[in-house]
XYZ file of C-alpha atoms in Angstrom:
369
model
C -12.518 -17.411 -7.776
C -11.527 -14.142 -6.121
C -11.386 -12.018 -9.272
C -12.798 -8.836 -10.756
C -14.391 -8.413 -14.150
C -15.067 -5.142 -15.890
C -18.804 -5.830 -15.960
C -18.942 -5.891 -12.150
C -18.425 -2.153 -11.857
C -18.384 -0.623 -15.339
C -22.106 -0.729 -16.068
C -23.053 1.263 -12.950
C -19.999 3.429 -12.485
C -21.443 6.742 -13.648
C -24.627 6.491 -11.566
C -24.129 8.978 -8.727
C -26.448 11.335 -6.926
C -25.778 15.063 -6.960
C -23.600 16.890 -4.481
C -20.315 15.063 -5.118
C -17.052 16.932 -5.680
C -13.816 15.179 -6.650
C -10.479 16.893 -5.954
C -6.887 15.891 -6.599
C -4.705 17.207 -3.789
C -1.386 16.937 -5.570
C 0.708 19.650 -7.168
C 2.761 17.047 -9.042
C 1.211 16.443 -12.507
C 2.492 12.850 -12.676
C 0.503 12.045 -9.539
C -2.802 13.148 -11.098
C -3.109 10.248 -13.548
C -5.007 8.066 -11.086
C -7.386 10.936 -10.267
C -8.164 11.385 -13.961
C -8.951 7.686 -14.408
C -11.264 7.715 -11.392
C -13.111 10.807 -12.591
C -13.575 9.275 -16.058
C -15.057 6.091 -14.586
C -17.444 8.139 -12.441
C -18.428 10.359 -15.366
C -17.413 13.480 -13.428
C -15.105 16.398 -14.005
C -12.350 17.056 -11.508
C -13.126 19.858 -9.067
C -11.354 23.157 -9.524
C -8.559 23.653 -7.006
C -5.158 25.296 -7.112
C -2.312 23.617 -5.229
C 1.026 25.381 -5.379
C 4.338 25.822 -3.606
C 5.485 29.227 -2.372
C 9.132 30.263 -2.959
C 9.846 29.346 0.686
C 8.377 25.818 0.080
C 5.146 26.515 1.939
C 2.074 24.825 0.446
C -0.874 26.965 -0.673
C -4.307 25.512 -1.487
C -7.162 27.519 -2.984
C -10.587 25.875 -3.508
C -12.086 27.472 -6.624
C -15.682 26.256 -6.405
C -18.370 25.895 -3.752
C -18.289 22.760 -1.595
C -20.935 23.846 0.928
C -23.148 20.897 1.888
C -21.414 18.511 -0.538
C -19.581 15.211 -0.244
C -15.949 16.014 -1.036
C -13.587 13.222 -2.093
C -9.903 14.173 -2.031
C -7.599 11.835 -3.966
C -3.969 11.947 -2.902
C -1.242 9.750 -4.347
C 2.169 9.828 -2.746
C 5.056 11.429 -4.625
C 8.757 11.184 -3.782
C 8.368 14.272 -1.605
C 6.115 12.480 0.862
C 6.057 15.259 3.482
C 4.845 17.825 0.932
C 2.212 15.311 -0.148
C 0.942 15.066 3.429
C 0.781 18.836 3.887
C -1.111 19.252 0.610
C -3.697 16.762 1.836
C -4.045 18.246 5.334
C -4.382 21.813 4.079
C -6.960 20.832 1.452
C -8.993 18.856 4.003
C -8.984 21.814 6.380
C -9.900 24.207 3.552
C -12.946 22.052 2.729
C -13.880 21.851 6.410
C -13.832 25.631 6.806
C -15.838 25.912 3.559
C -18.701 23.927 5.183
C -18.400 20.678 3.219
C -20.934 18.071 4.361
C -18.319 15.278 4.494
C -14.661 15.007 3.532
C -13.456 11.604 2.397
C -9.759 10.991 1.785
C -8.847 8.561 -1.003
C -5.254 7.635 -0.189
C -4.373 4.393 -2.000
C -0.957 4.166 -0.316
C -0.964 5.360 3.290
C 2.410 7.043 3.943
C 4.494 6.191 7.016
C 2.610 2.896 7.278
C 5.851 1.026 7.993
C 6.346 3.142 11.105
C 3.411 1.598 12.955
C 5.313 -0.024 15.825
C 7.425 1.312 18.665
C 11.153 0.848 18.196
C 13.564 1.868 20.936
C 12.827 5.537 21.723
C 11.141 6.242 18.405
C 7.464 6.944 17.825
C 4.460 5.419 16.077
C 4.365 7.899 13.219
C 1.361 6.367 11.451
C -0.690 7.026 14.606
C 0.464 10.667 14.580
C -0.488 11.009 10.912
C -3.914 9.462 11.550
C -4.545 11.954 14.369
C -3.494 14.867 12.149
C -5.884 13.790 9.376
C -8.812 13.464 11.778
C -8.010 16.803 13.405
C -7.842 18.522 9.999
C -11.419 17.432 9.303
C -11.335 14.078 7.496
C -14.578 12.161 8.082
C -13.807 8.921 6.189
C -10.754 7.234 4.682
C -10.456 4.959 1.654
C -7.093 3.240 1.355
C -5.651 0.028 -0.031
C -3.608 -2.817 1.481
C -2.402 -1.142 4.654
C 0.996 -2.455 5.688
C -0.603 -3.586 8.951
C -4.404 -3.851 9.151
C -4.251 -2.679 12.783
C -3.470 0.847 11.499
C -7.235 1.218 11.039
C -7.487 1.391 14.825
C -5.386 4.585 14.866
C -8.335 6.481 13.356
C -11.538 7.566 15.088
C -13.313 7.741 11.719
C -14.474 4.936 9.359
C -11.660 3.348 7.318
C -12.198 1.171 4.239
C -9.059 -0.875 3.594
C -9.614 -2.149 0.043
C -7.647 -5.043 -1.475
C -5.639 -5.133 -4.693
C -5.297 -8.931 -4.666
C -8.261 -9.561 -7.060
C -6.488 -7.512 -9.745
C -3.115 -9.185 -9.142
C -4.735 -12.629 -9.196
C -6.440 -11.765 -12.461
C -3.101 -10.650 -13.899
C -1.507 -13.975 -12.930
C -4.298 -15.953 -14.590
C -4.370 -13.899 -17.784
C -0.761 -12.775 -18.320
C 1.452 -15.574 -16.964
C 1.488 -18.539 -19.366
C 1.413 -21.911 -17.652
C 0.703 -20.331 -14.274
C -0.593 -23.747 -13.154
C 3.070 -24.736 -12.953
C 3.797 -21.898 -10.534
C 4.428 -21.773 -6.814
C 3.621 -18.774 -4.620
C 6.647 -17.652 -2.609
C 6.887 -15.689 0.638
C 10.312 -14.056 0.804
C 10.149 -14.177 4.607
C 7.946 -15.901 7.203
C 6.304 -12.518 7.876
C 4.675 -12.527 4.422
C 3.573 -16.164 4.574
C -0.086 -15.296 5.237
C -0.316 -13.220 2.061
C 1.366 -15.970 0.062
C -1.017 -18.543 1.529
C -4.008 -16.404 0.517
C -2.772 -16.202 -3.102
C -1.916 -19.908 -3.217
C -5.294 -21.055 -1.909
C -7.214 -18.917 -4.399
C -5.099 -20.024 -7.350
C -5.005 -23.654 -6.133
C -1.178 -23.573 -6.170
C 1.589 -24.665 -3.836
C 3.480 -22.377 -1.480
C 7.146 -21.925 -0.573
C 8.681 -19.839 2.201
C 12.238 -18.499 2.280
C 13.624 -18.557 5.803
C 16.903 -17.291 7.203
C 17.551 -14.289 4.976
C 19.062 -11.138 6.471
C 16.202 -9.388 8.218
C 15.484 -5.703 7.913
C 15.020 -3.252 10.749
C 11.276 -3.782 10.750
C 11.521 -7.308 12.123
C 13.928 -6.480 14.943
C 13.382 -4.569 18.165
C 9.666 -4.073 17.674
C 8.544 -4.797 21.190
C 8.634 -1.614 23.267
C 11.535 0.739 23.802
C 14.035 -2.107 24.330
C 16.342 -0.301 26.727
C 17.736 -2.718 29.352
C 20.489 -1.413 31.644
C 23.914 -1.783 30.053
C 25.604 -2.838 33.333
C 24.383 -4.080 36.660
C 24.043 -1.183 39.056
C 23.052 -1.446 42.706
C 21.203 1.856 42.394
C 19.210 0.607 39.385
C 18.592 -3.059 40.282
C 17.914 -4.528 43.702
C 20.751 -6.925 44.659
C 18.330 -9.798 45.212
C 16.540 -9.279 41.876
C 17.905 -11.107 38.837
C 15.940 -10.234 35.680
C 16.335 -12.901 32.986
C 17.667 -11.501 29.720
C 16.161 -12.442 26.350
C 18.422 -14.725 24.340
C 19.667 -12.824 21.265
C 18.477 -13.964 17.849
C 20.759 -16.046 15.666
C 19.697 -16.104 12.039
C 19.810 -19.586 10.507
C 21.295 -20.249 7.050
C 18.976 -19.552 4.135
C 16.536 -22.351 3.467
C 13.538 -22.686 1.143
C 10.600 -24.545 2.654
C 8.794 -25.970 -0.364
C 9.716 -27.237 -3.829
C 10.469 -24.637 -6.524
C 12.576 -26.788 -8.865
C 11.387 -26.535 -12.472
C 8.575 -24.184 -11.454
C 7.564 -20.547 -11.972
C 8.163 -18.663 -8.707
C 5.768 -15.805 -7.888
C 6.935 -13.709 -4.927
C 4.083 -11.745 -3.323
C 4.251 -8.821 -0.894
C 2.416 -5.579 -0.149
C 5.248 -3.074 -0.757
C 8.329 -3.127 -2.953
C 10.662 -0.263 -2.118
C 14.222 -1.231 -1.285
C 14.614 -4.215 -3.598
C 17.635 -5.880 -1.963
C 15.546 -8.511 -0.165
C 13.667 -9.312 -3.399
C 16.923 -9.669 -5.341
C 18.351 -11.989 -2.688
C 15.150 -14.067 -2.759
C 15.305 -14.278 -6.576
C 18.914 -15.498 -6.475
C 18.003 -18.137 -3.901
C 15.061 -19.336 -5.995
C 17.228 -19.535 -9.128
C 19.750 -21.644 -7.235
C 16.913 -23.963 -6.164
C 15.811 -24.493 -9.767
C 13.035 -21.955 -10.463
C 13.114 -21.092 -14.171
C 11.023 -17.873 -14.049
C 10.582 -15.377 -11.245
C 7.780 -12.840 -10.896
C 7.299 -10.294 -8.131
C 3.752 -9.102 -7.325
C 3.147 -6.172 -4.975
C 0.402 -3.627 -4.373
C 2.549 -0.547 -3.784
C 5.547 0.037 -6.047
C 7.625 2.706 -4.325
C 10.735 1.553 -6.238
C 13.021 4.097 -4.607
C 16.606 4.975 -5.423
C 18.306 2.547 -7.863
C 15.492 -0.023 -7.748
C 14.740 0.048 -11.528
C 18.399 -0.515 -12.471
C 18.843 -3.287 -9.894
C 15.684 -5.050 -11.091
C 16.791 -4.803 -14.724
C 20.150 -6.424 -13.886
C 18.654 -9.101 -11.615
C 17.302 -12.620 -12.065
C 13.727 -11.291 -11.735
C 11.765 -11.654 -14.983
C 8.902 -9.277 -14.181
C 7.732 -6.955 -11.397
C 3.986 -6.306 -11.300
C 2.648 -3.437 -9.177
C -0.554 -1.394 -9.113
C -0.892 2.315 -9.826
C -1.481 3.325 -6.190
C 1.819 5.198 -6.599
C 2.942 6.802 -9.889
C 6.016 5.075 -11.331
C 6.069 6.005 -15.014
C 9.700 7.158 -14.795
C 10.740 3.846 -13.254
C 8.972 1.959 -16.061
C 10.997 3.869 -18.643
C 14.170 2.866 -16.833
C 13.150 -0.787 -16.473
C 10.862 -2.555 -19.008
C 10.406 -5.423 -16.522
C 8.056 -3.256 -14.417
C 4.370 -3.733 -15.310
C 1.321 -1.871 -13.967
C -2.150 -3.067 -12.990
C -4.862 -0.405 -12.868
C -6.951 -0.337 -9.655
C -8.973 2.811 -10.421
C -12.048 0.615 -10.956
C -12.408 -0.421 -7.301
C -11.598 3.057 -5.979
C -14.264 4.557 -8.258
C -16.851 2.056 -7.086
C -15.958 2.734 -3.444
C -16.490 6.470 -4.000
C -19.825 5.871 -5.724
C -21.115 3.571 -2.988
C -20.093 5.851 -0.129
C -21.651 8.886 -1.785
C -24.898 7.039 -2.510
C -25.051 5.491 0.961
C -24.777 1.934 -0.364
C -23.193 -1.067 1.357
C -19.459 -1.585 0.901
C -19.656 -5.332 1.537
C -19.696 -6.042 -2.221
C -16.091 -4.833 -2.412
C -15.017 -7.216 0.364
C -16.485 -10.450 -1.012
C -14.593 -13.598 -0.001
C -12.079 -11.616 2.057
C -11.169 -13.365 5.306
C -9.614 -12.021 8.487
C -6.145 -13.119 7.354
C -6.333 -11.456 3.907
């Protein structure tokens, strides 16, 4: 079974060689909770650094201890002000680089702008730009978790360890959902079917896929700049050249492929931000006879009115990890539950610092996971 137990990491967590410094690159106190948990597991104190905002909103970073010749790990969790979060990280990385740190490893559980990893019309691939900025600032290694698209790793010219939260979510299902053997894993769109299949195969459960729901902007117009000429023009197109046009998409009516009647439905995805698609999926599953609905996701952005909408919806529980702080959202909606993933991040830091293999953290992970 693809699961994690506390004995796997806990007994060796505080065994690290010297020369390791752990920084939290966030000026928002609520975003430092994950950093504190990681430092406690490693048996280290957080490094001394001052991150502040000037009256004109400029970010100022002051390293308050020596990092010369040391392995520096910078933990950055994303706050609502994502652009400030990025600048805090870049400035701290550059400050460590100019202070002669031996290596600078970014620990960024949720990689911002990861949804903008494809060309749409005349837009840009922002995640590629962000990767280039991090490398240019001086980052030598990146630890992240459940990238929205695994191909984002190719945007970097440094090593990237894309850890998985699925062992912790699978463990939660087994331990916290009564009668989970009567559950079915649901993909709310065909795009998330691979993730659902991975969960279903490891839990030995069935799978259902919702098809035909209103698609978001991410699934449309992803192939190139998509700018055909609006009208036929002799100057633009040779008279003898007829370019075939792509037939426009026509979304079919909503259908559920798979049986969910009288079952527990567990919807799995990597990010839950705008919850409209999850609410629509929950309503569809209720109509098809599911008697309990859970949503499992790695990154709980839960923006805008998400907590209120979840509380008023047919969803029974939303389970996310603490890659992003969401304590305020939990106060607004008791249905939101948190799974702690500091254990695997701590072990990744320890192994990288000690020069040990990372393969232990990727056991039983296939190419499609």
